[in-house]
Short mmCIF file of C-alpha atoms in Angstrom, two decimals:
data_model
loop_
_atom_site.label_atom_id
_atom_site.label_comp_id
_atom_site.label_asym_id
_atom_site.label_seq_id
_atom_site.Cartn_x
_atom_site.Cartn_y
_atom_site.Cartn_z
CA UNK I 1 -28.49 -42.48 46.97
CA UNK I 2 -25.81 -40.22 48.32
CA UNK I 3 -23.10 -39.34 45.85
CA UNK I 4 -20.32 -41.94 45.81
CA UNK I 5 -17.55 -41.21 48.29
CA UNK I 6 -14.08 -42.33 47.31
CA UNK I 7 -11.66 -43.48 49.99
CA UNK I 8 -8.00 -43.92 49.18
CA UNK I 9 -5.11 -45.12 51.27
CA UNK I 10 -1.71 -43.97 50.05
CA UNK I 11 1.36 -43.61 52.28
CA UNK I 12 2.26 -39.92 52.70
CA UNK I 13 6.00 -40.55 52.46
CA UNK I 14 8.16 -42.99 50.56
CA UNK I 15 11.84 -43.58 49.89
CA UNK I 16 13.04 -43.32 46.29
CA UNK I 17 12.45 -46.62 44.52
CA UNK I 18 10.14 -47.90 47.24
CA UNK I 19 7.20 -50.01 46.15
CA UNK I 20 4.00 -48.70 47.70
CA UNK I 21 0.58 -50.28 47.72
CA UNK I 22 -2.41 -48.07 47.00
CA UNK I 23 -5.81 -49.16 48.21
CA UNK I 24 -8.98 -47.55 46.98
CA UNK I 25 -12.64 -47.96 47.80
CA UNK I 26 -15.69 -46.10 46.56
CA UNK I 27 -19.28 -46.37 47.72
CA UNK I 28 -21.38 -47.33 44.72
CA UNK I 29 -24.21 -49.83 44.25
CA UNK I 30 -22.70 -51.19 40.95
CA UNK I 31 -26.14 -52.08 39.61
CA UNK I 32 -25.38 -54.99 37.28
CA UNK I 33 -28.36 -54.70 34.93
CA UNK I 34 -29.23 -58.34 35.76
CA UNK I 35 -31.37 -57.76 38.82
CA UNK I 36 -35.15 -57.43 38.79
CA UNK I 37 -37.19 -55.15 41.02
CA UNK I 38 -40.34 -56.17 42.92
CA UNK I 39 -42.53 -55.73 39.82
CA UNK I 40 -40.27 -57.99 37.74
CA UNK I 41 -38.74 -55.23 35.67
CA UNK I 42 -34.98 -55.31 35.08
CA UNK I 43 -33.15 -52.65 37.05
CA UNK I 44 -31.06 -50.75 34.47
CA UNK I 45 -27.30 -51.14 34.61
CA UNK I 46 -25.40 -48.40 36.41
CA UNK I 47 -21.83 -49.20 37.31
CA UNK I 48 -18.50 -47.47 37.51
CA UNK I 49 -16.88 -48.77 34.33
CA UNK I 50 -13.36 -47.35 34.60
CA UNK I 51 -10.93 -46.58 37.39
CA UNK I 52 -7.80 -44.63 36.54
CA UNK I 53 -4.81 -43.69 38.65
CA UNK I 54 -2.49 -40.95 37.42
CA UNK I 55 0.65 -39.58 39.01
CA UNK I 56 1.58 -35.98 38.13
CA UNK I 57 -0.85 -36.20 35.23
CA UNK I 58 0.54 -39.42 33.76
CA UNK I 59 -1.66 -42.52 33.85
CA UNK I 60 0.02 -45.32 35.77
CA UNK I 61 -2.76 -47.84 36.26
CA UNK I 62 -6.18 -48.45 34.79
CA UNK I 63 -8.94 -50.93 35.52
CA UNK I 64 -11.97 -51.55 33.31
CA UNK I 65 -14.71 -52.91 35.49
CA UNK I 66 -17.58 -55.08 34.29
CA UNK I 67 -20.89 -55.68 36.08
CA UNK I 68 -19.19 -58.66 37.74
CA UNK I 69 -17.40 -56.25 40.10
CA UNK I 70 -18.94 -56.15 43.58
CA UNK I 71 -20.83 -53.20 45.02
CA UNK I 72 -18.64 -50.62 46.75
CA UNK I 73 -15.75 -51.58 44.48
CA UNK I 74 -12.33 -52.06 46.01
CA UNK I 75 -9.18 -51.82 43.97
CA UNK I 76 -5.58 -52.07 45.05
CA UNK I 77 -2.41 -51.86 42.99
CA UNK I 78 1.26 -50.92 43.31
CA UNK I 79 3.36 -47.91 42.45
CA UNK I 80 7.12 -47.46 42.45
CA UNK I 81 7.87 -44.13 44.11
CA UNK I 82 10.48 -42.05 42.27
CA UNK I 83 9.57 -38.40 42.73
CA UNK I 84 7.27 -36.32 44.90
CA UNK I 85 3.95 -35.39 43.44
CA UNK I 86 0.26 -36.06 43.55
CA UNK I 87 -1.99 -38.92 42.57
CA UNK I 88 -5.29 -38.29 40.86
CA UNK I 89 -7.77 -41.12 41.04
CA UNK I 90 -10.77 -41.04 38.73
CA UNK I 91 -13.84 -43.25 38.74
CA UNK I 92 -16.06 -43.03 35.65
CA UNK I 93 -19.74 -43.79 36.08
CA UNK I 94 -22.06 -45.21 33.37
CA UNK I 95 -24.16 -42.05 33.70
CA UNK I 96 -21.20 -39.90 32.60
CA UNK I 97 -20.23 -38.49 35.96
CA UNK I 98 -16.67 -38.64 37.26
CA UNK I 99 -15.63 -38.98 40.86
CA UNK I 100 -12.10 -37.97 41.77
CA UNK I 101 -9.72 -38.08 44.70
CA UNK I 102 -6.28 -36.53 45.04
CA UNK I 103 -3.42 -37.68 47.28
CA UNK I 104 0.01 -36.21 47.81
CA UNK I 105 3.13 -38.34 47.98
CA UNK I 106 6.45 -37.05 49.27
CA UNK I 107 9.53 -38.95 48.17
CA UNK I 108 12.67 -38.32 50.17
CA UNK A 1 -44.26 -109.57 24.82
CA UNK A 2 -42.43 -107.75 22.08
CA UNK A 3 -45.34 -105.40 21.54
CA UNK A 4 -45.57 -104.87 25.30
CA UNK A 5 -41.92 -103.88 25.63
CA UNK A 6 -42.33 -101.65 22.57
CA UNK A 7 -45.21 -99.88 24.28
CA UNK A 8 -43.14 -99.37 27.40
CA UNK A 9 -40.38 -97.71 25.42
CA UNK A 10 -42.93 -95.41 23.81
CA UNK A 11 -44.36 -94.56 27.18
CA UNK A 12 -40.90 -93.90 28.56
CA UNK A 13 -40.09 -91.70 25.62
CA UNK A 14 -43.24 -89.67 26.20
CA UNK A 15 -42.50 -89.36 29.89
CA UNK A 16 -38.97 -88.23 29.15
CA UNK A 17 -40.25 -85.67 26.66
CA UNK A 18 -42.69 -84.36 29.25
CA UNK A 19 -39.95 -84.07 31.86
CA UNK A 20 -37.68 -82.29 29.41
CA UNK A 21 -40.46 -79.84 28.53
CA UNK A 22 -41.18 -79.14 32.17
CA UNK A 23 -37.49 -78.69 32.95
CA UNK A 24 -37.01 -76.12 30.21
CA UNK A 25 -40.11 -74.31 31.48
CA UNK A 26 -38.86 -74.27 35.04
CA UNK A 27 -35.25 -73.39 34.18
CA UNK A 28 -34.28 -69.82 35.10
CA UNK A 29 -34.53 -67.33 32.26
CA UNK A 30 -31.09 -65.94 33.06
CA UNK A 31 -28.58 -66.93 30.43
CA UNK A 32 -25.10 -67.71 31.66
CA UNK A 33 -21.82 -67.46 29.87
CA UNK A 34 -19.92 -70.65 29.23
CA UNK A 35 -16.40 -71.68 28.33
CA UNK A 36 -17.11 -71.07 24.63
CA UNK A 37 -18.17 -67.48 25.33
CA UNK A 38 -15.01 -66.85 27.34
CA UNK A 39 -12.96 -68.38 24.53
CA UNK A 40 -14.75 -66.10 22.04
CA UNK A 41 -13.95 -63.04 24.18
CA UNK A 42 -10.29 -64.03 24.37
CA UNK A 43 -10.24 -64.64 20.61
CA UNK A 44 -11.67 -61.15 20.06
CA UNK A 45 -8.74 -59.71 22.01
CA UNK A 46 -5.84 -61.87 20.91
CA UNK A 47 -7.01 -64.11 18.04
CA UNK A 48 -5.55 -67.59 18.07
CA UNK A 49 -2.23 -66.59 19.60
CA UNK A 50 -0.44 -69.20 21.63
CA UNK A 51 -0.73 -68.90 25.38
CA UNK A 52 1.67 -70.26 27.96
CA UNK A 53 0.95 -71.20 31.51
CA UNK A 54 2.99 -69.83 34.37
CA UNK A 55 4.05 -66.36 35.53
CA UNK A 56 0.54 -65.61 36.81
CA UNK A 57 -0.34 -66.01 40.47
CA UNK A 58 -4.11 -66.05 40.67
CA UNK A 59 -5.13 -65.78 44.29
CA UNK A 60 -8.79 -66.62 44.84
CA UNK A 61 -10.62 -68.57 47.54
CA UNK A 62 -11.35 -72.23 46.81
CA UNK A 63 -14.81 -71.86 48.31
CA UNK A 64 -16.68 -68.57 48.30
CA UNK A 65 -19.46 -68.47 50.85
CA UNK A 66 -20.92 -65.30 49.40
CA UNK A 67 -20.84 -64.97 45.63
CA UNK A 68 -21.52 -61.25 45.91
CA UNK A 69 -18.09 -60.49 47.28
CA UNK A 70 -15.28 -62.77 46.16
CA UNK A 71 -11.77 -61.39 46.61
CA UNK A 72 -9.42 -61.82 43.66
CA UNK A 73 -5.74 -60.99 43.63
CA UNK A 74 -3.73 -61.31 40.43
CA UNK A 75 0.03 -61.05 40.37
CA UNK A 76 2.19 -61.47 37.28
CA UNK A 77 5.90 -62.14 37.50
CA UNK A 78 7.76 -59.39 35.64
CA UNK A 79 10.66 -56.99 36.20
CA UNK A 80 8.33 -54.12 35.12
CA UNK A 81 10.96 -52.21 33.18
CA UNK A 82 10.30 -50.18 30.03
CA UNK A 83 11.65 -53.05 27.93
CA UNK A 84 9.93 -55.89 29.76
CA UNK A 85 6.67 -55.34 31.57
CA UNK A 86 3.10 -56.55 31.83
CA UNK A 87 0.82 -54.50 29.61
CA UNK A 88 -2.58 -55.87 30.44
CA UNK A 89 -4.36 -58.49 32.49
CA UNK A 90 -7.87 -59.68 31.73
CA UNK A 91 -10.06 -61.70 34.05
CA UNK A 92 -13.03 -63.74 32.83
CA UNK A 93 -15.62 -65.92 34.56
CA UNK A 94 -17.31 -68.73 32.64
CA UNK A 95 -20.48 -69.05 34.72
CA UNK A 96 -21.66 -65.46 35.06
CA UNK A 97 -24.32 -63.81 32.90
CA UNK A 98 -21.46 -62.00 31.14
CA UNK A 99 -17.94 -63.41 30.80
CA UNK A 100 -15.94 -60.24 31.55
CA UNK A 101 -14.86 -59.41 35.09
CA UNK A 102 -12.06 -56.88 34.91
CA UNK A 103 -9.27 -55.67 32.63
CA UNK A 104 -6.18 -54.02 34.05
CA UNK A 105 -3.69 -51.87 32.21
CA UNK A 106 -0.29 -51.75 33.87
CA UNK A 107 2.65 -49.44 33.18
CA UNK A 108 6.32 -49.80 34.21
CA UNK A 109 5.59 -47.08 36.82
CA UNK A 110 3.60 -49.68 38.78
CA UNK A 111 6.80 -51.45 39.77
CA UNK A 112 4.85 -54.66 40.34
CA UNK A 113 2.08 -56.13 38.21
CA UNK A 114 -0.37 -56.94 40.97
CA UNK A 115 -3.90 -55.83 41.70
CA UNK A 116 -6.77 -56.96 43.88
CA UNK A 117 -10.46 -56.34 43.73
CA UNK A 118 -13.70 -58.06 44.65
CA UNK A 119 -16.05 -59.71 42.18
CA UNK A 120 -19.51 -61.23 41.92
CA UNK A 121 -19.89 -64.88 40.96
CA UNK A 122 -23.34 -66.25 40.13
CA UNK A 123 -22.45 -69.91 40.69
CA UNK A 124 -19.57 -72.35 41.01
CA UNK A 125 -17.33 -71.68 38.04
CA UNK A 126 -13.88 -71.15 36.60
CA UNK A 127 -12.06 -67.85 36.64
CA UNK A 128 -9.67 -67.40 33.73
CA UNK A 129 -6.89 -64.89 33.69
CA UNK A 130 -4.83 -63.74 30.66
CA UNK A 131 -1.70 -61.60 30.94
CA UNK A 132 -0.26 -59.73 27.99
CA UNK A 133 3.45 -58.88 28.16
CA UNK A 134 5.16 -55.95 26.47
CA UNK A 135 6.79 -58.34 23.96
CA UNK A 136 3.36 -59.63 22.97
CA UNK A 137 3.58 -63.02 24.66
CA UNK A 138 0.52 -64.28 26.51
CA UNK A 139 0.15 -66.21 29.72
CA UNK A 140 -2.93 -67.79 31.16
CA UNK A 141 -4.10 -69.18 34.48
CA UNK A 142 -7.34 -70.72 35.63
CA UNK A 143 -8.94 -71.40 38.99
CA UNK A 144 -12.16 -73.07 40.02
CA UNK A 145 -14.22 -71.38 42.72
CA UNK A 146 -17.05 -73.12 44.51
CA UNK A 147 -19.81 -70.65 45.26
CA UNK A 148 -22.23 -71.41 48.08
CA UNK A 149 -24.62 -68.49 47.55
CA UNK A 150 -24.69 -66.96 44.08
CA UNK A 151 -24.26 -63.26 43.63
CA UNK A 152 -26.51 -62.21 40.81
CA UNK A 153 -29.68 -61.26 42.60
CA UNK A 154 -31.81 -63.17 40.03
#
């Protein structure tokens, strides 16, 4: 499978104190570890277990995902804009790899 | 007559035993969580602490046609200041192979304690949500979702 591609929607500009909604999506099969393949063997679990959003290096939101999260996991949350800076979004895979995305936010 | 009715009961008992045996043989091997397992998970996190209802807006469909993708939006009423904010929100499902769905950690920087995602539900079941406030108080909400096609690939 192709390496997971994160997609993030963050407004580029915000007014100070404005509440913005951040929507994220990443392509990932989120193999639950419950499914069986054609030969009846259990397909080993491989999910993204943690999603973290940080703004200027400080964690603002975190989600711990279980196998009950759908494939191509979607996550949205809110952020109160106060200063300009950059978001770093990190998805942690069961296999140890990290996928990241960065988005700038200008507050004026 | 008495012996006859006695025989019938014995026969019925045997038939019932046979049916029960067959049912357990035919039942799917997948083990599902139940309310007790969810309660145990919550106990692991918060012990026997008192939980109040209210404050949580759990937005889920009443009927999910596809159990593989069920949208869930959780919103907790809170001013989200340093002194008074929502610290964590946990979502559990009592009819999935494992009770946990998602755990969120919020900070005052969020401005609003709300998040949406999409989950898998294996069958018709309850979704239970627990919110932990910065002062340690707990709130809970529950919703029943009817699932037409289960989402566990079993």
